[in-house]
Amino acid sequence: MISLSDVRDARERVDEVARHTPLERSRSFSEMSGADLHLKLENFQRTGAFKIRGAMNRIATLSDAEREAGVVTASAGNHAQGVALAADRAGVDATVVMPKFAPVSKVKATRGYGASVRLEGVDYDEAQAYAHELEREESRTYVHAFDDPVVMAGQGTLGLEIVDDCPELDTVVVPIGGGGLISGVAVAIKEQLPDVRVVGVQAEGAASAGESLKTGEVHEIDSVDTIADGIATRSIGEQTLDVMTEYVDEVVTVDDREIALALTLLLERAKTLVEGAGAVALAAVLSEAFEYEEDETIVAALCGGNIDLNRLGTVIRRGLVQMGRYLKITIDLKDRPGELERVSSIVARTGANVYAVHHDRTSRDVAVNAAELELELETDDAEHAADIIDALEADGYVVEVLS
């Protein structure tokens, strides 16, 4: 179990590398939620995520023999970059094992910080198993991504900053993957402000913490499936469970649609780019995954901003769908002159903007004298999208909504 003094000691080691990141009140999200909502912008951290805090603290406490032998770790990306940079700063050799499907941007960044990267396994847990093999074979020190008191204490320095910058807070909302961040943050905050509520958030496709806290034993799920790859672990840790049991008040989940919406809104309203894991805390507030009072002072931790650009477009599209700003439909047309113009005129009258058009006469599902028309449309909101569908159906078209 870690203590407040452990976290304060960690700050002395971490401060030379980790930034004190901004904490800003969001007028837009305060109005949307009804709360007094503040954002802890840890996506502005060096390496783009909070992981540098724990990694730096762990490597700073290595013995001379451990430094000489080097370190090894497993990570989906953010911890990988934190360990790579911390090891480089300390002159320690680092090997990082990442899942085969880790975002390319995170793999390149980790190599760019000086670590040797090996791609093994389909997810974090399989990568971790291989990293432990290297630990034994090469006598390296394993730097755990979360289940290590020294790492937890390093992550807890984020909590110290929250208390320094927003001592009036009522609730802090923190993402949960393995539980290292929320454990450190909860200790740092609760030991100073015991009445503050600590709410943890997991992605629905990687949710093990709730059952673990309910039973008092680590619950491992069979697989993970979420756009929030930074918190896509099958289970929390044994040691993080102990801390969370004592200090965390509530754990909730959000689904990928809610995560995508929060990420898209952060881009549009706050001009802030986060990854999926970085959006879950805000998603929990906006979706009212937990109860809060009007004007309650809430701090949402945006824990990382390392999103792969190939994934970003997909996530934004999902977010626009949730906002009613994107509509994809198919219509069966009679294969005769003027039909496409007729549909176009209806869409134009409704004020929609056309992203893309696909006209297909050859599909097996289309009659010989017909064609399938697929439209991607930019819309104002959900009501506008419904008006477009109503207008087409009023003119006799059968409309299938794809997204």
Protein backbone atom coordinates (compact mmCIF):
# COMPACT_ATOMS: atom_id res chain seq x y z
CA MET A 1 0.00 0.00 0.00
CA ILE A 2 1.36 3.42 -0.91
CA SER A 3 1.14 6.55 1.22
CA LEU A 4 0.95 10.28 0.62
CA SER A 5 4.60 10.58 1.59
CA ASP A 6 5.48 8.06 -1.15
CA VAL A 7 3.72 10.24 -3.70
CA ARG A 8 5.42 13.38 -2.43
CA ASP A 9 8.80 11.67 -2.60
CA ALA A 10 7.99 10.63 -6.16
CA ARG A 11 7.35 14.23 -7.11
CA GLU A 12 10.95 15.10 -6.22
CA ARG A 13 12.19 12.44 -8.66
CA VAL A 14 9.63 13.05 -11.40
CA ASP A 15 9.67 16.85 -11.57
CA GLU A 16 12.89 17.00 -13.57
CA VAL A 17 11.21 15.25 -16.51
CA ALA A 18 7.42 15.34 -16.14
CA ARG A 19 5.57 18.59 -16.74
CA HIS A 20 3.04 20.12 -14.38
CA THR A 21 0.17 19.96 -16.88
CA PRO A 22 -2.64 22.53 -17.11
CA LEU A 23 -5.97 22.21 -15.32
CA GLU A 24 -8.61 24.39 -16.96
CA ARG A 25 -12.29 25.01 -16.40
CA SER A 26 -14.37 24.25 -19.49
CA ARG A 27 -17.27 26.61 -19.99
CA SER A 28 -18.69 24.50 -22.85
CA PHE A 29 -18.66 21.22 -20.94
CA SER A 30 -19.85 22.88 -17.75
CA GLU A 31 -22.91 24.13 -19.64
CA MET A 32 -23.48 20.74 -21.27
CA SER A 33 -23.23 18.80 -18.01
CA GLY A 34 -24.58 21.29 -15.49
CA ALA A 35 -21.48 20.71 -13.36
CA ASP A 36 -18.53 23.01 -12.73
CA LEU A 37 -16.30 20.92 -14.96
CA HIS A 38 -12.52 21.19 -15.12
CA LEU A 39 -10.18 19.27 -17.43
CA LYS A 40 -6.78 17.99 -16.30
CA LEU A 41 -4.90 18.20 -19.60
CA GLU A 42 -2.45 15.35 -19.14
CA ASN A 43 -2.50 14.87 -22.91
CA PHE A 44 -0.03 17.79 -22.89
CA GLN A 45 2.41 15.73 -20.82
CA ARG A 46 5.85 14.84 -22.22
CA THR A 47 5.38 11.65 -24.33
CA GLY A 48 1.69 12.59 -24.56
CA ALA A 49 0.47 10.72 -21.48
CA PHE A 50 0.79 10.38 -17.71
CA LYS A 51 2.92 7.23 -17.90
CA ILE A 52 6.23 9.12 -17.80
CA ARG A 53 5.48 9.89 -14.13
CA GLY A 54 5.44 6.28 -12.93
CA ALA A 55 8.18 5.12 -15.28
CA MET A 56 10.53 7.89 -14.17
CA ASN A 57 9.90 7.16 -10.50
CA ARG A 58 10.55 3.44 -10.96
CA ILE A 59 13.75 3.83 -12.96
CA ALA A 60 15.05 6.50 -10.58
CA THR A 61 14.88 3.94 -7.76
CA LEU A 62 16.84 1.15 -9.55
CA SER A 63 19.99 -0.15 -7.89
CA ASP A 64 23.33 0.12 -9.69
CA ALA A 65 23.16 -3.56 -10.61
CA GLU A 66 19.63 -3.18 -11.99
CA ARG A 67 20.70 -0.18 -14.05
CA GLU A 68 23.55 -2.17 -15.52
CA ALA A 69 21.30 -5.11 -16.48
CA GLY A 70 18.64 -2.89 -18.08
CA VAL A 71 14.86 -2.94 -17.94
CA VAL A 72 12.04 -4.57 -19.86
CA THR A 73 8.35 -3.81 -19.97
CA ALA A 74 5.13 -4.48 -21.86
CA SER A 75 2.76 -1.81 -23.05
CA ALA A 76 0.10 -0.95 -25.60
CA GLY A 77 1.94 2.32 -26.16
CA ASN A 78 1.86 5.04 -23.51
CA HIS A 79 3.79 3.19 -20.81
CA ALA A 80 6.19 2.08 -23.54
CA GLN A 81 7.03 5.68 -24.38
CA GLY A 82 7.31 6.62 -20.71
CA VAL A 83 9.77 3.83 -19.98
CA ALA A 84 11.74 4.54 -23.15
CA LEU A 85 12.20 8.22 -22.30
CA ALA A 86 12.87 7.64 -18.59
CA ALA A 87 15.44 4.94 -19.38
CA ASP A 88 17.12 7.14 -21.97
CA ARG A 89 17.37 10.01 -19.48
CA ALA A 90 18.89 7.64 -16.90
CA GLY A 91 21.26 5.92 -19.33
CA VAL A 92 19.55 2.55 -18.86
CA ASP A 93 19.02 0.06 -21.70
CA ALA A 94 15.31 -0.63 -22.28
CA THR A 95 13.43 -3.31 -24.20
CA VAL A 96 9.72 -2.77 -24.73
CA VAL A 97 7.29 -5.49 -25.82
CA MET A 98 4.17 -4.15 -27.55
CA PRO A 99 1.14 -6.01 -28.97
CA LYS A 100 1.32 -6.70 -32.69
CA PHE A 101 -1.65 -4.42 -33.28
CA ALA A 102 -0.40 -1.49 -31.21
CA PRO A 103 -0.92 1.86 -32.98
CA VAL A 104 1.91 2.52 -35.42
CA SER A 105 2.40 6.03 -34.07
CA LYS A 106 3.07 4.67 -30.57
CA VAL A 107 5.50 2.03 -31.84
CA LYS A 108 7.47 4.65 -33.80
CA ALA A 109 7.48 7.08 -30.89
CA THR A 110 8.78 4.40 -28.50
CA ARG A 111 11.64 3.57 -30.84
CA GLY A 112 12.26 7.29 -31.26
CA TYR A 113 12.84 7.62 -27.50
CA GLY A 114 15.61 5.05 -27.75
CA ALA A 115 14.07 1.74 -26.66
CA SER A 116 14.34 -1.58 -28.48
CA VAL A 117 10.79 -2.61 -29.47
CA ARG A 118 9.52 -6.14 -29.99
CA LEU A 119 6.00 -6.83 -31.26
CA GLU A 120 4.45 -9.92 -29.64
CA GLY A 121 0.89 -11.05 -28.86
CA VAL A 122 -2.54 -9.75 -29.83
CA ASP A 123 -3.07 -7.63 -26.70
CA TYR A 124 -1.32 -6.24 -23.64
CA ASP A 125 -1.56 -9.45 -21.62
CA GLU A 126 0.13 -11.60 -24.26
CA ALA A 127 2.83 -8.95 -24.72
CA GLN A 128 3.35 -8.93 -20.96
CA ALA A 129 3.83 -12.70 -20.85
CA TYR A 130 6.60 -12.46 -23.44
CA ALA A 131 8.21 -9.54 -21.59
CA HIS A 132 8.42 -11.69 -18.45
CA GLU A 133 10.25 -14.35 -20.49
CA LEU A 134 12.83 -11.72 -21.44
CA GLU A 135 13.02 -10.62 -17.81
CA ARG A 136 14.08 -14.13 -16.79
CA GLU A 137 16.31 -14.85 -19.79
CA GLU A 138 18.21 -11.54 -19.74
CA SER A 139 18.08 -10.75 -15.99
CA ARG A 140 16.41 -7.41 -16.68
CA THR A 141 14.20 -5.56 -14.21
CA TYR A 142 10.55 -5.63 -15.22
CA VAL A 143 8.92 -2.19 -15.04
CA HIS A 144 5.25 -2.93 -14.56
CA ALA A 145 2.76 -0.64 -16.24
CA PHE A 146 0.59 -0.39 -13.13
CA ASP A 147 0.91 -3.12 -10.45
CA ASP A 148 3.93 -1.66 -8.66
CA PRO A 149 3.76 0.69 -5.63
CA VAL A 150 6.64 2.80 -6.96
CA VAL A 151 4.90 3.22 -10.32
CA MET A 152 1.61 4.02 -8.57
CA ALA A 153 3.31 6.67 -6.46
CA GLY A 154 4.74 8.26 -9.59
CA GLN A 155 1.31 8.38 -11.23
CA GLY A 156 -0.05 9.90 -8.04
CA THR A 157 1.91 13.09 -8.69
CA LEU A 158 -0.90 13.97 -11.08
CA GLY A 159 -3.22 13.95 -8.07
CA LEU A 160 -0.95 16.34 -6.18
CA GLU A 161 -1.21 18.78 -9.08
CA ILE A 162 -5.00 18.53 -9.10
CA VAL A 163 -5.18 19.41 -5.40
CA ASP A 164 -2.72 22.28 -5.89
CA ASP A 165 -4.65 23.73 -8.83
CA CYS A 166 -8.25 22.97 -7.78
CA PRO A 167 -8.45 22.55 -3.98
CA GLU A 168 -12.20 23.20 -4.07
CA LEU A 169 -12.95 20.06 -6.11
CA ASP A 170 -15.77 17.72 -5.10
CA THR A 171 -15.18 14.80 -7.50
CA VAL A 172 -12.27 13.58 -9.58
CA VAL A 173 -12.91 11.21 -12.51
CA VAL A 174 -10.02 9.00 -13.59
CA PRO A 175 -9.64 6.33 -16.30
CA ILE A 176 -8.89 2.75 -15.25
CA GLY A 177 -6.86 0.27 -17.23
CA GLY A 178 -4.75 -1.70 -14.79
CA GLY A 179 -5.47 0.72 -11.97
CA GLY A 180 -2.07 2.36 -11.45
CA LEU A 181 -3.17 5.91 -12.23
CA ILE A 182 -6.34 5.91 -10.17
CA SER A 183 -4.54 4.25 -7.25
CA GLY A 184 -1.87 6.93 -7.08
CA VAL A 185 -4.28 9.79 -7.72
CA ALA A 186 -6.79 8.52 -5.15
CA VAL A 187 -4.15 8.32 -2.42
CA ALA A 188 -2.77 11.77 -3.27
CA ILE A 189 -6.22 13.35 -3.15
CA LYS A 190 -8.01 11.41 -0.40
CA GLU A 191 -5.13 11.75 2.05
CA GLN A 192 -5.36 15.54 1.69
CA LEU A 193 -9.07 16.02 0.95
CA PRO A 194 -10.87 12.96 2.38
CA ASP A 195 -14.34 14.20 1.40
CA VAL A 196 -13.50 14.32 -2.32
CA ARG A 197 -15.18 11.54 -4.31
CA VAL A 198 -12.96 9.42 -6.60
CA VAL A 199 -14.78 7.89 -9.57
CA GLY A 200 -13.03 5.42 -11.89
CA VAL A 201 -14.04 4.82 -15.50
CA GLN A 202 -13.44 1.77 -17.66
CA ALA A 203 -14.33 1.11 -21.27
CA GLU A 204 -17.23 -1.31 -21.59
CA GLY A 205 -15.09 -3.58 -23.76
CA ALA A 206 -12.36 -3.85 -21.11
CA ALA A 207 -14.25 -3.71 -17.83
CA SER A 208 -12.86 -5.85 -15.02
CA ALA A 209 -12.54 -3.41 -12.12
CA GLY A 210 -16.18 -3.34 -11.04
CA GLU A 211 -16.39 -7.10 -10.54
CA SER A 212 -12.97 -7.13 -8.86
CA LEU A 213 -14.04 -4.52 -6.31
CA LYS A 214 -17.33 -6.33 -5.74
CA THR A 215 -15.70 -9.70 -4.95
CA GLY A 216 -12.42 -8.49 -3.49
CA GLU A 217 -10.48 -10.64 -5.97
CA VAL A 218 -8.90 -9.75 -9.31
CA HIS A 219 -11.38 -10.59 -12.07
CA GLU A 220 -9.87 -11.26 -15.48
CA ILE A 221 -11.97 -11.04 -18.64
CA ASP A 222 -11.32 -13.27 -21.65
CA SER A 223 -10.59 -10.54 -24.19
CA VAL A 224 -10.76 -6.80 -24.73
CA ASP A 225 -12.48 -4.83 -27.48
CA THR A 226 -12.51 -1.04 -27.33
CA ILE A 227 -11.26 2.03 -29.16
CA ALA A 228 -9.64 3.06 -25.86
CA ASP A 229 -6.53 0.95 -26.42
CA GLY A 230 -4.60 2.76 -23.69
CA ILE A 231 -6.80 1.14 -21.00
CA ALA A 232 -7.49 -2.14 -22.80
CA THR A 233 -6.30 -4.60 -20.14
CA ARG A 234 -7.98 -7.87 -19.15
CA SER A 235 -7.68 -7.14 -15.44
CA ILE A 236 -6.51 -4.69 -12.84
CA GLY A 237 -3.54 -5.59 -10.62
CA GLU A 238 -3.43 -7.33 -7.25
CA GLN A 239 -1.80 -4.34 -5.60
CA THR A 240 -3.92 -1.75 -7.38
CA LEU A 241 -7.02 -3.64 -6.22
CA ASP A 242 -5.93 -3.21 -2.59
CA VAL A 243 -5.50 0.55 -3.03
CA MET A 244 -8.70 0.97 -5.03
CA THR A 245 -10.70 -0.97 -2.45
CA GLU A 246 -9.67 1.53 0.22
CA TYR A 247 -9.70 4.79 -1.74
CA VAL A 248 -11.99 4.60 -4.80
CA ASP A 249 -15.66 5.41 -4.24
CA GLU A 250 -17.23 4.19 -7.48
CA VAL A 251 -16.37 2.55 -10.81
CA VAL A 252 -18.50 3.06 -13.93
CA THR A 253 -18.24 2.10 -17.59
CA VAL A 254 -18.73 3.91 -20.89
CA ASP A 255 -19.14 2.37 -24.33
CA ASP A 256 -17.24 3.16 -27.52
CA ARG A 257 -20.02 5.39 -28.85
CA GLU A 258 -19.82 7.58 -25.76
CA ILE A 259 -16.02 7.64 -25.93
CA ALA A 260 -16.07 8.64 -29.61
CA LEU A 261 -18.58 11.40 -28.88
CA ALA A 262 -16.48 12.81 -26.03
CA LEU A 263 -13.34 12.71 -28.16
CA THR A 264 -15.08 14.51 -31.03
CA LEU A 265 -16.57 17.14 -28.72
CA LEU A 266 -13.15 17.80 -27.19
CA LEU A 267 -11.81 18.48 -30.67
CA GLU A 268 -14.67 20.76 -31.62
CA ARG A 269 -15.37 22.57 -28.35
CA ALA A 270 -12.01 22.56 -26.55
CA LYS A 271 -9.68 22.30 -29.57
CA THR A 272 -8.00 19.45 -27.67
CA LEU A 273 -6.92 16.12 -29.14
CA VAL A 274 -6.99 13.04 -26.92
CA GLU A 275 -6.90 9.31 -27.52
CA GLY A 276 -9.79 7.01 -26.62
CA ALA A 277 -8.46 6.37 -23.11
CA GLY A 278 -8.05 10.11 -22.66
CA ALA A 279 -11.72 10.73 -23.40
CA VAL A 280 -13.35 8.21 -21.03
CA ALA A 281 -13.47 10.49 -17.98
CA LEU A 282 -15.31 13.21 -19.89
CA ALA A 283 -17.52 10.56 -21.52
CA ALA A 284 -18.57 9.38 -18.06
CA VAL A 285 -19.59 12.91 -17.05
CA LEU A 286 -21.45 13.74 -20.27
CA SER A 287 -23.29 10.39 -20.36
CA GLU A 288 -24.17 10.72 -16.66
CA ALA A 289 -22.60 7.34 -15.94
CA PHE A 290 -22.55 8.45 -12.28
CA GLU A 291 -24.75 10.88 -10.37
CA TYR A 292 -23.57 14.38 -9.56
CA GLU A 293 -25.11 17.59 -8.31
CA GLU A 294 -25.66 20.74 -10.36
CA ASP A 295 -22.61 23.01 -10.06
CA GLU A 296 -20.58 20.20 -8.42
CA THR A 297 -16.89 20.85 -9.05
CA ILE A 298 -15.61 17.91 -11.09
CA VAL A 299 -12.13 17.33 -12.47
CA ALA A 300 -11.95 14.94 -15.43
CA ALA A 301 -8.46 13.56 -16.13
CA LEU A 302 -7.65 13.52 -19.85
CA CYS A 303 -4.86 11.00 -19.41
CA GLY A 304 -3.36 10.80 -22.91
CA GLY A 305 -3.30 12.20 -26.42
CA ASN A 306 -1.47 9.53 -28.42
CA ILE A 307 -4.08 8.52 -30.98
CA ASP A 308 -3.09 6.92 -34.25
CA LEU A 309 -4.10 9.16 -37.16
CA ASN A 310 -5.56 6.21 -39.08
CA ARG A 311 -7.89 5.55 -36.14
CA LEU A 312 -8.69 9.21 -35.56
CA GLY A 313 -10.80 9.54 -38.71
CA THR A 314 -12.86 6.49 -37.78
CA VAL A 315 -13.41 7.71 -34.24
CA ILE A 316 -14.43 11.18 -35.39
CA ARG A 317 -16.91 9.66 -37.82
CA ARG A 318 -18.44 7.67 -34.96
CA GLY A 319 -18.62 10.81 -32.88
CA LEU A 320 -20.35 12.73 -35.66
CA VAL A 321 -22.90 9.93 -35.95
CA GLN A 322 -23.65 10.26 -32.22
CA MET A 323 -24.03 14.02 -32.64
CA GLY A 324 -26.39 13.56 -35.61
CA ARG A 325 -23.87 15.29 -37.84
CA TYR A 326 -23.22 12.39 -40.24
CA LEU A 327 -25.78 10.21 -42.01
CA LYS A 328 -25.12 7.22 -44.26
CA ILE A 329 -28.10 5.73 -46.07
CA THR A 330 -29.00 3.45 -48.98
CA ILE A 331 -31.97 3.80 -51.32
CA ASP A 332 -33.23 1.45 -54.04
CA LEU A 333 -33.86 3.40 -57.25
CA LYS A 334 -35.66 2.55 -60.47
CA ASP A 335 -32.98 2.30 -63.16
CA ARG A 336 -34.27 5.08 -65.37
CA PRO A 337 -33.13 8.57 -66.40
CA GLY A 338 -33.70 11.33 -63.86
CA GLU A 339 -33.92 9.20 -60.70
CA LEU A 340 -30.57 10.29 -59.32
CA GLU A 341 -31.42 13.94 -60.02
CA ARG A 342 -34.74 13.49 -58.25
CA VAL A 343 -33.07 12.19 -55.09
CA SER A 344 -30.42 14.89 -55.27
CA SER A 345 -33.05 17.61 -55.41
CA ILE A 346 -34.77 16.25 -52.29
CA VAL A 347 -31.47 16.15 -50.40
CA ALA A 348 -30.63 19.67 -51.60
CA ARG A 349 -34.01 21.01 -50.39
CA THR A 350 -33.31 19.69 -46.90
CA GLY A 351 -29.99 21.58 -46.77
CA ALA A 352 -27.73 18.54 -46.39
CA ASN A 353 -24.21 18.47 -47.77
CA VAL A 354 -23.12 15.37 -49.72
CA TYR A 355 -19.85 13.72 -48.66
CA ALA A 356 -19.97 10.82 -51.10
CA VAL A 357 -22.25 9.02 -53.58
CA HIS A 358 -22.06 5.39 -54.67
CA HIS A 359 -24.41 4.21 -57.45
CA ASP A 360 -24.47 0.43 -58.01
CA ARG A 361 -26.44 -1.53 -60.63
CA THR A 362 -24.50 -4.79 -60.27
CA SER A 363 -25.14 -5.89 -56.69
CA ARG A 364 -26.74 -9.31 -56.33
CA ASP A 365 -29.37 -7.82 -54.02
CA VAL A 366 -30.53 -5.27 -56.60
CA ALA A 367 -33.28 -6.10 -59.15
CA VAL A 368 -32.37 -6.08 -62.84
CA ASN A 369 -34.35 -2.88 -63.45
CA ALA A 370 -33.07 -1.12 -60.32
CA ALA A 371 -29.95 0.42 -58.79
CA GLU A 372 -28.71 0.90 -55.24
CA LEU A 373 -27.76 4.41 -54.19
CA GLU A 374 -25.57 4.93 -51.14
CA LEU A 375 -25.28 8.47 -49.79
CA GLU A 376 -22.98 9.90 -47.12
CA LEU A 377 -24.37 13.21 -45.87
CA GLU A 378 -23.26 16.00 -43.58
CA THR A 379 -26.15 17.03 -41.35
CA ASP A 380 -26.73 19.67 -38.67
CA ASP A 381 -28.02 17.41 -35.91
CA ALA A 382 -30.19 14.35 -35.25
CA GLU A 383 -33.39 16.28 -36.03
CA HIS A 384 -32.01 17.39 -39.39
CA ALA A 385 -31.03 13.78 -40.22
CA ALA A 386 -34.56 12.62 -39.38
CA ASP A 387 -36.03 15.35 -41.62
CA ILE A 388 -33.95 14.11 -44.57
CA ILE A 389 -35.17 10.56 -44.11
CA ASP A 390 -38.78 11.75 -43.76
CA ALA A 391 -38.50 13.80 -46.97
CA LEU A 392 -37.17 10.85 -48.97
CA GLU A 393 -39.77 8.46 -47.60
CA ALA A 394 -42.54 10.98 -48.30
CA ASP A 395 -41.49 10.83 -51.94
CA GLY A 396 -41.87 7.06 -51.99
CA TYR A 397 -38.29 5.92 -51.37
CA VAL A 398 -37.42 3.12 -48.97
CA VAL A 399 -34.46 4.33 -46.90
CA GLU A 400 -32.07 2.12 -44.94
CA VAL A 401 -29.91 3.89 -42.40
CA LEU A 402 -26.39 2.44 -42.26
CA SER A 403 -24.99 4.92 -39.73
